[in-house]
Amino acid sequence: MFEIVSKESLAQSITKFVIRAPFVARKHRAGNFIILRVDDHGERIPLTIVDSDPKEGTITIIAQTIGKTTKLLSMKEAGESLLDVAGPLGNPTPIHNYGTVVCIGGGVGTAEVYPIARALKNAGNKLVTIVGARTRELVILEKELREISDEYIVTTDDGSYGMKGLVTNALDGYLQRYGRVDGVYAIGPIIMMRAVSDFTRPLGIKTFVSLNPIMMDGTGMCGACRVTVGKETKFACVDGPEFEGHEVDFEELMTRNRSYMDLEKQSLEKFDGEMASHQCKSHAKEAAHA
Ligand SMILES: Cc1cc2nc3c(=O)[nH]c(=O)nc-3n(C[C@H](O)[C@H](O)[C@H](O)COP(=O)(O)OP(=O)(O)OC[C@H]3O[C@@H](n4cnc5c(N)ncnc54)[C@H](O)[C@@H]3O)c2cc1C
Ligand code: FES
């Protein structure tokens, strides 16, 4: 069992957990992820390792609640435990001193890009960070990213904070002010990673994206995370999760990720129904004892 050492809400439906997982903490490198199971009825879900503390034997994960398993996770409290934490999985991000790099995080992808941004900064790069969120309340890790960035830019869709617009508008603005950059890392919704890749392709800027297909075993055996990159079949869990954005077939990834949407919706509705009925029974018992 893997103890939850602490839990903190970062934004509406985005929660940070510090989990005791000494082996994973010792081996973690930027770009790795874990596959966890909340309990023995739970699905296996992949989450990026945002940070690790080998001395304390802990790792940090940040999860957005979008379906049944992430909801179940969000209901866990410090002191409780998770059934399984497998990892570190995936290839570490190749970290070099490229010169000037732009790290772009969209939504909860900001948590996923943070360890990479930090490693790139430590390798001597000039770091420009662009964070995109729907609205001000969903901007996460601002303090942490400002601390390591040479330039930090926020965009919100509704203009409630920073620049109104998309991360590609901010990247365009930066390039107009300073000319070329030497590399771009973009992590977030597929549509955002595709837009960034489409923007940088004609400019010839090397662009890496971290793909988020459905994953099951995380070891290259089940084929669930199949993606097409440069017309070749790859398994994101063992060949990625980072790939060159200009080579990725984003349309196929979007279609494959939508495959189980009806089942996922049903599963969340069933779970919400069970929780509501459980709460009703608890209230009825309390009333009977009162
Ligand atoms: C390498 C990797 C790293 C990730 N890191 C993070 C992270 O740091 N923080 C975060 O909030 N999310 C992260 N995700 C996405 C996260 O795994 C999904 O949000 C989660 O699995 C949803 O599960 P659910 O049961 O709550 O939702 P469901 O209702 O089951 O699914 C909602 C959507 O989540 C995605 N999803 C569902 N099951 C899986 C699965 N087994 N594998 C991958 N995607 C799935 C699908 O797009 C699906 O449509 C990552 C995904 C990958 C592949
Ligand atoms: S998750 Fe099974 S092959 Fe990648």
PDB file of C-alpha atoms and ligand atoms in Angstrom, residues 13-15 31-35 43-50 61-72 89 108-109 111-112 187 190 210-216 224-225 236-237 240-241 253-254 256-261 263-265 267-268, ligand 1:
ATOM      1  CA  SER A  13     -10.983  19.781  -9.528  1.00  0.00           C
ATOM      2  CA  ILE A  14      -7.163  19.799  -9.593  1.00  0.00           C
ATOM      3  CA  THR A  15      -5.523  18.125  -6.589  1.00  0.00           C
ATOM      4  CA  GLY A  31       9.254  12.867 -18.070  1.00  0.00           C
ATOM      5  CA  ASN A  32       8.449   9.641 -16.136  1.00  0.00           C
ATOM      6  CA  PHE A  33       4.961   8.670 -15.077  1.00  0.00           C
ATOM      7  CA  ILE A  34       3.321   6.130 -12.779  1.00  0.00           C
ATOM      8  CA  ILE A  35       0.302   3.901 -13.224  1.00  0.00           C
ATOM      9  CA  GLU A  43      -8.886   1.061 -13.104  1.00  0.00           C
ATOM     10  CA  ARG A  44      -5.207   1.605 -13.751  1.00  0.00           C
ATOM     11  CA  ILE A  45      -4.559   5.246 -14.669  1.00  0.00           C
ATOM     12  CA  PRO A  46      -1.334   6.949 -15.733  1.00  0.00           C
ATOM     13  CA  LEU A  47      -0.223  10.165 -14.002  1.00  0.00           C
ATOM     14  CA  THR A  48       2.986  12.133 -14.459  1.00  0.00           C
ATOM     15  CA  ILE A  49       5.480  12.271 -11.602  1.00  0.00           C
ATOM     16  CA  VAL A  50       5.639  16.014 -10.989  1.00  0.00           C
ATOM     17  CA  ILE A  61       1.341  13.846  -8.515  1.00  0.00           C
ATOM     18  CA  ILE A  62      -1.268  16.366  -9.657  1.00  0.00           C
ATOM     19  CA  ALA A  63      -4.556  14.997 -10.946  1.00  0.00           C
ATOM     20  CA  GLN A  64      -7.527  16.613 -12.594  1.00  0.00           C
ATOM     21  CA  THR A  65     -10.861  15.025 -11.723  1.00  0.00           C
ATOM     22  CA  ILE A  66     -12.539  14.096 -14.997  1.00  0.00           C
ATOM     23  CA  GLY A  67     -13.938  10.570 -14.608  1.00  0.00           C
ATOM     24  CA  LYS A  68     -14.581   7.764 -12.159  1.00  0.00           C
ATOM     25  CA  THR A  69     -11.009   6.899 -11.164  1.00  0.00           C
ATOM     26  CA  THR A  70      -9.770  10.466 -10.807  1.00  0.00           C
ATOM     27  CA  LYS A  71     -12.907  11.213  -8.764  1.00  0.00           C
ATOM     28  CA  LEU A  72     -12.205   8.234  -6.510  1.00  0.00           C
ATOM     29  CA  LEU A  89       7.399   4.312 -16.406  1.00  0.00           C
ATOM     30  CA  VAL A 108      -3.334  20.199 -15.999  1.00  0.00           C
ATOM     31  CA  GLY A 109      -0.564  19.755 -18.617  1.00  0.00           C
ATOM     32  CA  ALA A 111       1.862  20.046 -13.942  1.00  0.00           C
ATOM     33  CA  GLU A 112       3.259  17.627 -16.509  1.00  0.00           C
ATOM     34  CA  ILE A 187       1.935  19.371 -22.898  1.00  0.00           C
ATOM     35  CA  ILE A 190      -4.412  17.078 -27.681  1.00  0.00           C
ATOM     36  CA  SER A 210       3.793  14.326 -24.429  1.00  0.00           C
ATOM     37  CA  LEU A 211       1.025  12.038 -25.653  1.00  0.00           C
ATOM     38  CA  ASN A 212      -1.833  10.917 -23.436  1.00  0.00           C
ATOM     39  CA  PRO A 213      -3.457   7.895 -25.095  1.00  0.00           C
ATOM     40  CA  ILE A 214      -5.444   5.386 -23.065  1.00  0.00           C
ATOM     41  CA  MET A 215      -2.946   3.224 -21.185  1.00  0.00           C
ATOM     42  CA  MET A 216      -3.438  -0.056 -19.358  1.00  0.00           C
ATOM     43  CA  ALA A 224      -3.825   0.194 -25.731  1.00  0.00           C
ATOM     44  CA  CYS A 225      -1.532   3.205 -26.109  1.00  0.00           C
ATOM     45  CA  ALA A 236       3.440   5.703 -25.989  1.00  0.00           C
ATOM     46  CA  CYS A 237       4.195   3.910 -22.706  1.00  0.00           C
ATOM     47  CA  GLY A 240       7.269   7.804 -25.345  1.00  0.00           C
ATOM     48  CA  PRO A 241       5.367   9.453 -23.852  1.00  0.00           C
ATOM     49  CA  LEU A 253      -5.070   9.888 -31.198  1.00  0.00           C
ATOM     50  CA  MET A 254      -8.238  11.956 -30.708  1.00  0.00           C
ATOM     51  CA  ARG A 256      -8.833   6.475 -30.253  1.00  0.00           C
ATOM     52  CA  ASN A 257      -9.192   8.461 -27.004  1.00  0.00           C
ATOM     53  CA  ARG A 258     -12.900   8.942 -27.738  1.00  0.00           C
ATOM     54  CA  SER A 259     -13.464   5.165 -28.207  1.00  0.00           C
ATOM     55  CA  TYR A 260     -14.655   4.526 -24.651  1.00  0.00           C
ATOM     56  CA  MET A 261     -16.423   7.847 -24.033  1.00  0.00           C
ATOM     57  CA  LEU A 263     -18.585   3.616 -21.232  1.00  0.00           C
ATOM     58  CA  GLU A 264     -16.596   6.202 -19.254  1.00  0.00           C
ATOM     59  CA  LYS A 265     -19.701   8.413 -18.936  1.00  0.00           C
ATOM     60  CA  SER A 267     -19.155   4.394 -15.304  1.00  0.00           C
ATOM     61  CA  LEU A 268     -19.023   7.914 -13.773  1.00  0.00           C
TER      62      LEU A 268
HETATM   63  C1  LIG B   1       1.539   9.389 -19.740  1.00  0.00           C
HETATM   64  C2  LIG B   1       0.314  10.075 -19.186  1.00  0.00           C
HETATM   65  C3  LIG B   1       0.460  10.983 -18.159  1.00  0.00           C
HETATM   66  C4  LIG B   1      -0.661  11.615 -17.626  1.00  0.00           C
HETATM   67  N1  LIG B   1      -0.472  12.503 -16.611  1.00  0.00           N
HETATM   68  C5  LIG B   1      -1.520  13.122 -16.061  1.00  0.00           C
HETATM   69  C6  LIG B   1      -1.335  14.022 -14.959  1.00  0.00           C
HETATM   70  O1  LIG B   1      -0.223  14.265 -14.493  1.00  0.00           O
HETATM   71  N2  LIG B   1      -2.460  14.608 -14.420  1.00  0.00           N
HETATM   72  C7  LIG B   1      -3.725  14.340 -14.904  1.00  0.00           C
HETATM   73  O2  LIG B   1      -4.687  14.895 -14.368  1.00  0.00           O
HETATM   74  N3  LIG B   1      -3.915  13.488 -15.943  1.00  0.00           N
HETATM   75  C8  LIG B   1      -2.857  12.866 -16.530  1.00  0.00           C
HETATM   76  N4  LIG B   1      -3.066  11.969 -17.548  1.00  0.00           N
HETATM   77  C9  LIG B   1      -4.452  11.675 -17.975  1.00  0.00           C
HETATM   78  C10 LIG B   1      -5.110  10.705 -16.958  1.00  0.00           C
HETATM   79  O3  LIG B   1      -4.478   9.446 -17.025  1.00  0.00           O
HETATM   80  C11 LIG B   1      -6.621  10.560 -17.256  1.00  0.00           C
HETATM   81  O4  LIG B   1      -7.227  11.806 -17.001  1.00  0.00           O
HETATM   82  C12 LIG B   1      -7.267   9.497 -16.358  1.00  0.00           C
HETATM   83  O5  LIG B   1      -6.839   8.235 -16.758  1.00  0.00           O
HETATM   84  C13 LIG B   1      -8.781   9.602 -16.425  1.00  0.00           C
HETATM   85  O6  LIG B   1      -9.360   8.500 -15.756  1.00  0.00           O
HETATM   86  P1  LIG B   1     -10.849   8.570 -15.192  1.00  0.00           P
HETATM   87  O7  LIG B   1     -11.293   7.203 -14.840  1.00  0.00           O
HETATM   88  O8  LIG B   1     -10.956   9.597 -14.121  1.00  0.00           O
HETATM   89  O9  LIG B   1     -11.681   9.133 -16.415  1.00  0.00           O
HETATM   90  P2  LIG B   1     -12.508   8.362 -17.528  1.00  0.00           P
HETATM   91  O10 LIG B   1     -13.902   8.824 -17.495  1.00  0.00           O
HETATM   92  O11 LIG B   1     -12.213   6.893 -17.482  1.00  0.00           O
HETATM   93  O12 LIG B   1     -11.839   8.934 -18.832  1.00  0.00           O
HETATM   94  C14 LIG B   1     -11.852  10.301 -19.189  1.00  0.00           C
HETATM   95  C15 LIG B   1     -10.769  10.512 -20.260  1.00  0.00           C
HETATM   96  O13 LIG B   1      -9.479  10.282 -19.653  1.00  0.00           O
HETATM   97  C16 LIG B   1      -8.636   9.572 -20.544  1.00  0.00           C
HETATM   98  N5  LIG B   1      -8.345   8.242 -19.942  1.00  0.00           N
HETATM   99  C17 LIG B   1      -9.200   7.384 -19.347  1.00  0.00           C
HETATM  100  N6  LIG B   1      -8.598   6.265 -18.915  1.00  0.00           N
HETATM  101  C18 LIG B   1      -7.315   6.399 -19.255  1.00  0.00           C
HETATM  102  C19 LIG B   1      -6.171   5.577 -19.104  1.00  0.00           C
HETATM  103  N7  LIG B   1      -6.206   4.375 -18.534  1.00  0.00           N
HETATM  104  N8  LIG B   1      -5.014   6.023 -19.631  1.00  0.00           N
HETATM  105  C20 LIG B   1      -4.931   7.271 -20.206  1.00  0.00           C
HETATM  106  N9  LIG B   1      -5.967   8.085 -20.350  1.00  0.00           N
HETATM  107  C21 LIG B   1      -7.131   7.661 -19.909  1.00  0.00           C
HETATM  108  C22 LIG B   1      -9.388   9.437 -21.839  1.00  0.00           C
HETATM  109  O14 LIG B   1      -9.055  10.518 -22.678  1.00  0.00           O
HETATM  110  C23 LIG B   1     -10.820   9.534 -21.423  1.00  0.00           C
HETATM  111  O15 LIG B   1     -11.675   9.975 -22.440  1.00  0.00           O
HETATM  112  C24 LIG B   1      -1.957  11.337 -18.134  1.00  0.00           C
HETATM  113  C25 LIG B   1      -2.117  10.420 -19.189  1.00  0.00           C
HETATM  114  C26 LIG B   1      -0.986   9.796 -19.709  1.00  0.00           C
HETATM  115  C27 LIG B   1      -1.142   8.803 -20.823  1.00  0.00           C
END
